[in-house]
Amino acid sequence: FVKDSNLKIEELCFMNQNEWDKMLKNCGVLFIRGEESMSRACLSGIPFVWHAYPQSDEYQLVKVRALLERMAVHFKCEDFKIIENVWILINSPENEVSQKEFENAITLFFENIENLVYGFREFALDLRKNGDLCSNLMTFIKNKCIIKSNNRNLF
């Protein structure tokens, strides 16, 4: 899409989670699909485009817009519009988006990728402030005295 670039696009075979995480950390840009991959991409701080699994009544757009809303505060307005446009186009029904419209949006995304990195990194750092689910859940359970401190599981 971007003229005179060293851009290499490669479709990947299925891989286990450890292989995926290792590969993901070595990429400069991600195109991902599915919610587990999206959550990993969010935490990576690497610029990404999320193609959500299509759902009835185009419900995937509700999820995409919700995530975009959460991310928006981490970007300058003009930079965020670039991301939002690509994400909405890639998640819209094919018959509603022209090839040219998508090509223009994705080209703009790649042309501005260096300007977008800061927002993805800030978003990832903000998410990480929440800690990890397992530790937070164990703290909650211990605070509610569901598990005794001697590590016996008593429910």
Short mmCIF file of N, CA and C in Angstrom, two decimals:
data_model
loop_
_atom_site.label_atom_id
_atom_site.label_comp_id
_atom_site.label_asym_id
_atom_site.label_seq_id
_atom_site.Cartn_x
_atom_site.Cartn_y
_atom_site.Cartn_z
N PHE A 1 0.81 -1.20 0.00
CA PHE A 1 0.00 0.00 0.00
C PHE A 1 0.85 1.27 0.00
N VAL A 2 1.93 1.26 0.74
CA VAL A 2 2.77 2.44 0.84
C VAL A 2 3.92 2.29 -0.15
N LYS A 3 4.05 3.24 -1.04
CA LYS A 3 5.10 3.17 -2.05
C LYS A 3 6.47 3.30 -1.42
N ASP A 4 7.44 2.63 -2.01
CA ASP A 4 8.84 2.70 -1.57
C ASP A 4 9.02 2.32 -0.11
N SER A 5 8.32 1.32 0.36
CA SER A 5 8.50 0.89 1.75
C SER A 5 9.03 -0.54 1.77
N ASN A 6 9.49 -0.94 2.91
CA ASN A 6 9.95 -2.32 3.11
C ASN A 6 8.86 -3.16 3.74
N LEU A 7 7.64 -2.76 3.56
CA LEU A 7 6.49 -3.43 4.15
C LEU A 7 6.37 -4.85 3.62
N LYS A 8 6.21 -5.78 4.55
CA LYS A 8 6.02 -7.17 4.18
C LYS A 8 4.76 -7.66 4.88
N ILE A 9 3.80 -8.12 4.11
CA ILE A 9 2.56 -8.65 4.66
C ILE A 9 2.56 -10.15 4.46
N GLU A 10 2.28 -10.87 5.53
CA GLU A 10 2.33 -12.31 5.47
C GLU A 10 1.15 -12.90 6.24
N GLU A 11 0.42 -13.81 5.61
CA GLU A 11 -0.65 -14.51 6.30
C GLU A 11 -0.02 -15.65 7.08
N LEU A 12 -0.42 -15.78 8.34
CA LEU A 12 0.20 -16.77 9.22
C LEU A 12 -0.70 -17.99 9.42
N CYS A 13 -0.07 -19.12 9.63
CA CYS A 13 -0.78 -20.34 9.97
C CYS A 13 -1.15 -20.27 11.45
N PHE A 14 -2.04 -21.14 11.86
CA PHE A 14 -2.41 -21.22 13.27
C PHE A 14 -1.17 -21.52 14.10
N MET A 15 -1.09 -20.91 15.27
CA MET A 15 0.02 -21.18 16.19
C MET A 15 -0.50 -21.15 17.62
N ASN A 16 0.20 -21.83 18.52
CA ASN A 16 -0.23 -21.83 19.91
C ASN A 16 0.01 -20.47 20.53
N GLN A 17 -0.54 -20.23 21.72
CA GLN A 17 -0.50 -18.92 22.34
C GLN A 17 0.92 -18.42 22.61
N ASN A 18 1.81 -19.30 23.07
CA ASN A 18 3.19 -18.88 23.33
C ASN A 18 3.90 -18.44 22.06
N GLU A 19 3.70 -19.20 20.97
CA GLU A 19 4.30 -18.82 19.68
C GLU A 19 3.73 -17.48 19.21
N TRP A 20 2.41 -17.33 19.36
CA TRP A 20 1.74 -16.09 18.95
C TRP A 20 2.30 -14.89 19.72
N ASP A 21 2.41 -15.02 21.04
CA ASP A 21 2.91 -13.91 21.86
C ASP A 21 4.33 -13.52 21.47
N LYS A 22 5.17 -14.51 21.22
CA LYS A 22 6.55 -14.25 20.82
C LYS A 22 6.59 -13.54 19.47
N MET A 23 5.81 -14.01 18.53
CA MET A 23 5.77 -13.42 17.20
C MET A 23 5.22 -12.00 17.28
N LEU A 24 4.16 -11.80 18.03
CA LEU A 24 3.50 -10.51 18.15
C LEU A 24 4.48 -9.44 18.64
N LYS A 25 5.29 -9.77 19.61
CA LYS A 25 6.23 -8.81 20.19
C LYS A 25 7.28 -8.34 19.20
N ASN A 26 7.47 -9.06 18.10
CA ASN A 26 8.49 -8.72 17.11
C ASN A 26 7.93 -7.99 15.89
N CYS A 27 6.66 -7.63 15.94
CA CYS A 27 6.03 -6.95 14.81
C CYS A 27 5.96 -5.45 15.04
N GLY A 28 5.92 -4.71 13.94
CA GLY A 28 5.78 -3.26 14.03
C GLY A 28 4.34 -2.81 13.91
N VAL A 29 3.52 -3.62 13.26
CA VAL A 29 2.10 -3.34 13.06
C VAL A 29 1.37 -4.68 13.06
N LEU A 30 0.17 -4.70 13.61
CA LEU A 30 -0.60 -5.95 13.67
C LEU A 30 -1.96 -5.78 13.00
N PHE A 31 -2.36 -6.80 12.26
CA PHE A 31 -3.74 -6.94 11.79
C PHE A 31 -4.23 -8.21 12.45
N ILE A 32 -5.19 -8.07 13.32
CA ILE A 32 -5.61 -9.22 14.11
C ILE A 32 -7.12 -9.44 13.97
N ARG A 33 -7.51 -10.64 14.35
CA ARG A 33 -8.92 -11.00 14.29
C ARG A 33 -9.26 -11.77 15.55
N GLY A 34 -10.39 -11.50 16.09
CA GLY A 34 -10.83 -12.20 17.28
C GLY A 34 -10.51 -11.42 18.54
N GLU A 35 -11.20 -11.77 19.60
CA GLU A 35 -11.09 -10.98 20.83
C GLU A 35 -9.89 -11.35 21.69
N GLU A 36 -9.48 -12.60 21.69
CA GLU A 36 -8.30 -12.97 22.46
C GLU A 36 -7.06 -12.30 21.85
N SER A 37 -6.95 -12.35 20.52
CA SER A 37 -5.83 -11.69 19.85
C SER A 37 -5.90 -10.18 20.05
N MET A 38 -7.10 -9.63 20.04
CA MET A 38 -7.27 -8.19 20.26
C MET A 38 -6.79 -7.81 21.65
N SER A 39 -7.12 -8.62 22.66
CA SER A 39 -6.68 -8.29 24.02
C SER A 39 -5.17 -8.31 24.13
N ARG A 40 -4.53 -9.26 23.48
CA ARG A 40 -3.07 -9.32 23.47
C ARG A 40 -2.48 -8.11 22.74
N ALA A 41 -3.09 -7.74 21.64
CA ALA A 41 -2.62 -6.57 20.89
C ALA A 41 -2.76 -5.30 21.72
N CYS A 42 -3.86 -5.17 22.43
CA CYS A 42 -4.07 -3.99 23.29
C CYS A 42 -2.95 -3.86 24.31
N LEU A 43 -2.56 -4.95 24.90
CA LEU A 43 -1.52 -4.94 25.93
C LEU A 43 -0.12 -4.79 25.36
N SER A 44 0.05 -5.04 24.08
CA SER A 44 1.38 -5.01 23.46
C SER A 44 1.92 -3.60 23.25
N GLY A 45 1.04 -2.63 23.05
CA GLY A 45 1.49 -1.29 22.73
C GLY A 45 1.90 -1.12 21.27
N ILE A 46 1.66 -2.13 20.46
CA ILE A 46 2.00 -2.11 19.04
C ILE A 46 0.78 -1.64 18.26
N PRO A 47 0.93 -0.73 17.31
CA PRO A 47 -0.22 -0.31 16.50
C PRO A 47 -0.89 -1.51 15.84
N PHE A 48 -2.22 -1.52 15.88
CA PHE A 48 -2.93 -2.65 15.29
C PHE A 48 -4.27 -2.24 14.71
N VAL A 49 -4.74 -3.07 13.80
CA VAL A 49 -6.09 -2.96 13.24
C VAL A 49 -6.80 -4.23 13.66
N TRP A 50 -7.98 -4.06 14.25
CA TRP A 50 -8.76 -5.20 14.72
C TRP A 50 -9.92 -5.47 13.78
N HIS A 51 -9.93 -6.66 13.23
CA HIS A 51 -11.08 -7.12 12.44
C HIS A 51 -11.86 -8.07 13.33
N ALA A 52 -12.96 -7.58 13.88
CA ALA A 52 -13.79 -8.39 14.77
C ALA A 52 -14.56 -9.42 13.95
N TYR A 53 -14.86 -10.55 14.57
CA TYR A 53 -15.66 -11.55 13.88
C TYR A 53 -17.03 -10.96 13.58
N PRO A 54 -17.49 -11.06 12.32
CA PRO A 54 -18.81 -10.54 11.96
C PRO A 54 -19.91 -11.23 12.77
N GLN A 55 -20.90 -10.44 13.16
CA GLN A 55 -22.01 -10.96 13.94
C GLN A 55 -23.33 -10.49 13.32
N SER A 56 -24.40 -11.11 13.74
CA SER A 56 -25.70 -10.73 13.20
C SER A 56 -26.00 -9.28 13.58
N ASP A 57 -26.75 -8.63 12.71
CA ASP A 57 -27.11 -7.22 12.87
C ASP A 57 -25.89 -6.33 13.01
N GLU A 58 -24.74 -6.79 12.50
CA GLU A 58 -23.49 -6.03 12.52
C GLU A 58 -23.10 -5.60 13.94
N TYR A 59 -23.37 -6.49 14.90
CA TYR A 59 -23.08 -6.18 16.30
C TYR A 59 -21.58 -5.99 16.54
N GLN A 60 -20.74 -6.54 15.66
CA GLN A 60 -19.29 -6.36 15.83
C GLN A 60 -18.94 -4.87 15.84
N LEU A 61 -19.71 -4.05 15.14
CA LEU A 61 -19.43 -2.61 15.14
C LEU A 61 -19.67 -1.97 16.50
N VAL A 62 -20.58 -2.51 17.27
CA VAL A 62 -20.82 -2.01 18.63
C VAL A 62 -19.57 -2.26 19.47
N LYS A 63 -19.01 -3.46 19.37
CA LYS A 63 -17.80 -3.80 20.13
C LYS A 63 -16.61 -2.98 19.65
N VAL A 64 -16.47 -2.83 18.35
CA VAL A 64 -15.36 -2.06 17.80
C VAL A 64 -15.45 -0.61 18.25
N ARG A 65 -16.63 -0.04 18.18
CA ARG A 65 -16.80 1.37 18.62
C ARG A 65 -16.55 1.53 20.12
N ALA A 66 -16.93 0.54 20.90
CA ALA A 66 -16.69 0.60 22.35
C ALA A 66 -15.19 0.62 22.64
N LEU A 67 -14.43 -0.23 21.96
CA LEU A 67 -12.98 -0.23 22.17
C LEU A 67 -12.36 1.07 21.66
N LEU A 68 -12.80 1.53 20.52
CA LEU A 68 -12.29 2.80 19.99
C LEU A 68 -12.54 3.94 20.98
N GLU A 69 -13.71 3.95 21.58
CA GLU A 69 -14.04 4.99 22.56
C GLU A 69 -13.08 4.95 23.74
N ARG A 70 -12.75 3.77 24.17
CA ARG A 70 -11.81 3.60 25.30
C ARG A 70 -10.40 4.04 24.92
N MET A 71 -10.03 3.85 23.66
CA MET A 71 -8.69 4.18 23.18
C MET A 71 -8.52 5.66 22.85
N ALA A 72 -9.59 6.32 22.48
CA ALA A 72 -9.53 7.67 21.91
C ALA A 72 -8.75 8.67 22.77
N VAL A 73 -8.87 8.59 24.08
CA VAL A 73 -8.23 9.56 24.97
C VAL A 73 -6.70 9.51 24.90
N HIS A 74 -6.16 8.48 24.32
CA HIS A 74 -4.72 8.31 24.26
C HIS A 74 -4.09 8.84 22.97
N PHE A 75 -4.91 9.42 22.11
CA PHE A 75 -4.45 9.90 20.81
C PHE A 75 -4.84 11.35 20.59
N LYS A 76 -4.06 12.03 19.75
CA LYS A 76 -4.47 13.33 19.24
C LYS A 76 -5.67 13.08 18.34
N CYS A 77 -6.56 14.02 18.28
CA CYS A 77 -7.81 13.86 17.53
C CYS A 77 -7.57 13.45 16.08
N GLU A 78 -6.65 14.13 15.39
CA GLU A 78 -6.41 13.84 13.97
C GLU A 78 -5.80 12.45 13.78
N ASP A 79 -4.99 12.01 14.73
CA ASP A 79 -4.42 10.66 14.66
C ASP A 79 -5.49 9.61 14.92
N PHE A 80 -6.35 9.87 15.89
CA PHE A 80 -7.39 8.91 16.21
C PHE A 80 -8.36 8.72 15.04
N LYS A 81 -8.66 9.77 14.32
CA LYS A 81 -9.58 9.67 13.18
C LYS A 81 -9.05 8.67 12.14
N ILE A 82 -7.74 8.61 11.98
CA ILE A 82 -7.13 7.67 11.03
C ILE A 82 -7.40 6.23 11.46
N ILE A 83 -7.19 5.97 12.74
CA ILE A 83 -7.43 4.62 13.29
C ILE A 83 -8.91 4.27 13.21
N GLU A 84 -9.74 5.17 13.67
CA GLU A 84 -11.18 4.94 13.69
C GLU A 84 -11.70 4.63 12.29
N ASN A 85 -11.25 5.38 11.30
CA ASN A 85 -11.72 5.18 9.94
C ASN A 85 -11.37 3.78 9.43
N VAL A 86 -10.13 3.36 9.63
CA VAL A 86 -9.71 2.02 9.17
C VAL A 86 -10.52 0.94 9.89
N TRP A 87 -10.64 1.07 11.20
CA TRP A 87 -11.34 0.04 11.97
C TRP A 87 -12.81 -0.08 11.57
N ILE A 88 -13.47 1.04 11.39
CA ILE A 88 -14.89 1.00 11.00
C ILE A 88 -15.04 0.42 9.60
N LEU A 89 -14.17 0.82 8.68
CA LEU A 89 -14.25 0.29 7.32
C LEU A 89 -14.00 -1.21 7.27
N ILE A 90 -12.99 -1.69 7.98
CA ILE A 90 -12.66 -3.12 7.91
C ILE A 90 -13.72 -3.98 8.59
N ASN A 91 -14.49 -3.39 9.48
CA ASN A 91 -15.53 -4.13 10.19
C ASN A 91 -16.93 -3.91 9.64
N SER A 92 -17.05 -3.10 8.62
CA SER A 92 -18.35 -2.85 7.98
C SER A 92 -18.61 -3.92 6.93
N PRO A 93 -19.88 -4.17 6.63
CA PRO A 93 -20.19 -5.15 5.58
C PRO A 93 -19.50 -4.76 4.27
N GLU A 94 -18.99 -5.76 3.56
CA GLU A 94 -18.22 -5.53 2.33
C GLU A 94 -18.98 -4.71 1.30
N ASN A 95 -20.28 -4.89 1.23
CA ASN A 95 -21.06 -4.18 0.22
C ASN A 95 -21.25 -2.70 0.55
N GLU A 96 -20.80 -2.28 1.73
CA GLU A 96 -20.93 -0.87 2.13
C GLU A 96 -19.63 -0.09 1.98
N VAL A 97 -18.53 -0.77 1.65
CA VAL A 97 -17.22 -0.12 1.58
C VAL A 97 -16.59 -0.42 0.22
N SER A 98 -16.17 0.63 -0.46
CA SER A 98 -15.51 0.42 -1.75
C SER A 98 -14.04 0.05 -1.52
N GLN A 99 -13.49 -0.67 -2.48
CA GLN A 99 -12.08 -1.06 -2.44
C GLN A 99 -11.20 0.18 -2.34
N LYS A 100 -11.51 1.19 -3.10
CA LYS A 100 -10.73 2.43 -3.13
C LYS A 100 -10.78 3.14 -1.78
N GLU A 101 -11.95 3.18 -1.18
CA GLU A 101 -12.11 3.83 0.13
C GLU A 101 -11.25 3.13 1.18
N PHE A 102 -11.27 1.80 1.16
CA PHE A 102 -10.46 1.05 2.12
C PHE A 102 -8.97 1.23 1.83
N GLU A 103 -8.58 1.16 0.56
CA GLU A 103 -7.17 1.35 0.21
C GLU A 103 -6.66 2.72 0.67
N ASN A 104 -7.47 3.75 0.48
CA ASN A 104 -7.07 5.09 0.92
C ASN A 104 -6.90 5.15 2.44
N ALA A 105 -7.82 4.52 3.16
CA ALA A 105 -7.77 4.55 4.62
C ALA A 105 -6.56 3.78 5.15
N ILE A 106 -6.29 2.62 4.57
CA ILE A 106 -5.17 1.81 5.05
C ILE A 106 -3.85 2.45 4.66
N THR A 107 -3.78 3.09 3.52
CA THR A 107 -2.58 3.81 3.11
C THR A 107 -2.30 4.94 4.09
N LEU A 108 -3.32 5.69 4.46
CA LEU A 108 -3.16 6.78 5.42
C LEU A 108 -2.70 6.23 6.78
N PHE A 109 -3.23 5.09 7.17
CA PHE A 109 -2.82 4.45 8.42
C PHE A 109 -1.31 4.15 8.39
N PHE A 110 -0.84 3.50 7.31
CA PHE A 110 0.57 3.16 7.21
C PHE A 110 1.45 4.40 7.07
N GLU A 111 1.00 5.39 6.34
CA GLU A 111 1.78 6.62 6.20
C GLU A 111 1.97 7.35 7.53
N ASN A 112 1.05 7.14 8.46
CA ASN A 112 1.09 7.82 9.76
C ASN A 112 1.46 6.92 10.91
N ILE A 113 1.90 5.71 10.64
CA ILE A 113 2.13 4.72 11.69
C ILE A 113 3.08 5.24 12.77
N GLU A 114 4.12 5.94 12.38
CA GLU A 114 5.07 6.46 13.37
C GLU A 114 4.41 7.46 14.31
N ASN A 115 3.42 8.20 13.82
CA ASN A 115 2.70 9.16 14.65
C ASN A 115 1.67 8.49 15.55
N LEU A 116 1.32 7.26 15.26
CA LEU A 116 0.28 6.55 16.02
C LEU A 116 0.84 5.71 17.16
N VAL A 117 2.13 5.39 17.09
CA VAL A 117 2.74 4.49 18.07
C VAL A 117 2.51 4.98 19.50
N TYR A 118 2.69 6.29 19.75
CA TYR A 118 2.59 6.82 21.11
C TYR A 118 1.23 6.49 21.74
N GLY A 119 0.16 6.61 20.99
CA GLY A 119 -1.17 6.37 21.52
C GLY A 119 -1.41 4.91 21.87
N PHE A 120 -0.94 4.01 21.03
CA PHE A 120 -1.07 2.58 21.32
C PHE A 120 -0.26 2.22 22.56
N ARG A 121 0.92 2.81 22.70
CA ARG A 121 1.74 2.55 23.89
C ARG A 121 1.08 3.09 25.15
N GLU A 122 0.55 4.31 25.08
CA GLU A 122 -0.13 4.89 26.24
C GLU A 122 -1.35 4.06 26.63
N PHE A 123 -2.09 3.60 25.63
CA PHE A 123 -3.26 2.76 25.90
C PHE A 123 -2.84 1.48 26.61
N ALA A 124 -1.79 0.84 26.15
CA ALA A 124 -1.30 -0.40 26.77
C ALA A 124 -0.86 -0.14 28.22
N LEU A 125 -0.14 0.95 28.45
CA LEU A 125 0.30 1.28 29.81
C LEU A 125 -0.89 1.53 30.72
N ASP A 126 -1.91 2.19 30.20
CA ASP A 126 -3.12 2.45 30.98
C ASP A 126 -3.82 1.14 31.35
N LEU A 127 -3.90 0.22 30.42
CA LEU A 127 -4.52 -1.08 30.70
C LEU A 127 -3.73 -1.85 31.75
N ARG A 128 -2.42 -1.80 31.65
CA ARG A 128 -1.57 -2.55 32.58
C ARG A 128 -1.67 -2.04 34.01
N LYS A 129 -2.08 -0.80 34.18
CA LYS A 129 -2.26 -0.25 35.53
C LYS A 129 -3.31 -1.03 36.31
N ASN A 130 -4.18 -1.71 35.60
CA ASN A 130 -5.23 -2.50 36.26
C ASN A 130 -4.69 -3.77 36.90
N GLY A 131 -3.47 -4.15 36.58
CA GLY A 131 -2.90 -5.40 37.09
C GLY A 131 -3.45 -6.57 36.31
N ASP A 132 -3.08 -7.78 36.74
CA ASP A 132 -3.58 -8.95 36.01
C ASP A 132 -4.80 -9.53 36.71
N LEU A 133 -5.66 -10.14 35.92
CA LEU A 133 -6.93 -10.65 36.40
C LEU A 133 -6.76 -11.67 37.52
N CYS A 134 -5.83 -12.59 37.36
CA CYS A 134 -5.65 -13.65 38.35
C CYS A 134 -5.29 -13.07 39.72
N SER A 135 -4.31 -12.18 39.76
CA SER A 135 -3.91 -11.57 41.03
C SER A 135 -5.04 -10.75 41.64
N ASN A 136 -5.72 -9.99 40.81
CA ASN A 136 -6.83 -9.18 41.31
C ASN A 136 -7.97 -10.04 41.84
N LEU A 137 -8.24 -11.14 41.17
CA LEU A 137 -9.29 -12.05 41.61
C LEU A 137 -8.92 -12.71 42.93
N MET A 138 -7.67 -13.15 43.06
CA MET A 138 -7.22 -13.77 44.31
C MET A 138 -7.27 -12.77 45.47
N THR A 139 -6.89 -11.54 45.24
CA THR A 139 -6.96 -10.51 46.27
C THR A 139 -8.41 -10.29 46.69
N PHE A 140 -9.30 -10.22 45.74
CA PHE A 140 -10.72 -10.05 46.04
C PHE A 140 -11.24 -11.21 46.88
N ILE A 141 -10.91 -12.42 46.47
CA ILE A 141 -11.38 -13.61 47.19
C ILE A 141 -10.83 -13.62 48.61
N LYS A 142 -9.56 -13.34 48.77
CA LYS A 142 -8.96 -13.30 50.11
C LYS A 142 -9.59 -12.21 50.97
N ASN A 143 -9.84 -11.05 50.39
CA ASN A 143 -10.46 -9.95 51.14
C ASN A 143 -11.88 -10.27 51.56
N LYS A 144 -12.53 -11.13 50.84
CA LYS A 144 -13.91 -11.52 51.17
C LYS A 144 -13.93 -12.76 52.06
N CYS A 145 -12.76 -13.23 52.47
CA CYS A 145 -12.62 -14.40 53.35
C CYS A 145 -13.22 -15.66 52.77
N ILE A 146 -13.20 -15.77 51.46
CA ILE A 146 -13.70 -16.98 50.82
C ILE A 146 -12.64 -18.07 50.92
N ILE A 147 -11.39 -17.66 50.89
CA ILE A 147 -10.28 -18.61 51.03
C ILE A 147 -9.53 -18.24 52.30
N LYS A 148 -9.30 -19.21 53.15
CA LYS A 148 -8.55 -18.94 54.38
C LYS A 148 -7.09 -18.71 54.04
N SER A 149 -6.41 -17.99 54.88
CA SER A 149 -5.03 -17.60 54.62
C SER A 149 -4.06 -18.79 54.59
N ASN A 150 -4.44 -19.93 55.12
CA ASN A 150 -3.54 -21.09 55.08
C ASN A 150 -3.64 -21.85 53.76
N ASN A 151 -4.21 -21.19 52.75
CA ASN A 151 -4.33 -21.68 51.38
C ASN A 151 -5.26 -22.87 51.21
N ARG A 152 -6.08 -23.17 52.16
CA ARG A 152 -7.10 -24.21 51.96
C ARG A 152 -8.28 -23.59 51.23
N ASN A 153 -8.74 -24.27 50.25
CA ASN A 153 -9.90 -23.77 49.49
C ASN A 153 -11.18 -24.14 50.22
N LEU A 154 -11.77 -23.18 50.86
CA LEU A 154 -13.04 -23.40 51.55
C LEU A 154 -14.07 -22.43 50.97
N PHE A 155 -15.05 -22.98 50.33
CA PHE A 155 -16.08 -22.14 49.72
C PHE A 155 -17.39 -22.28 50.45
#
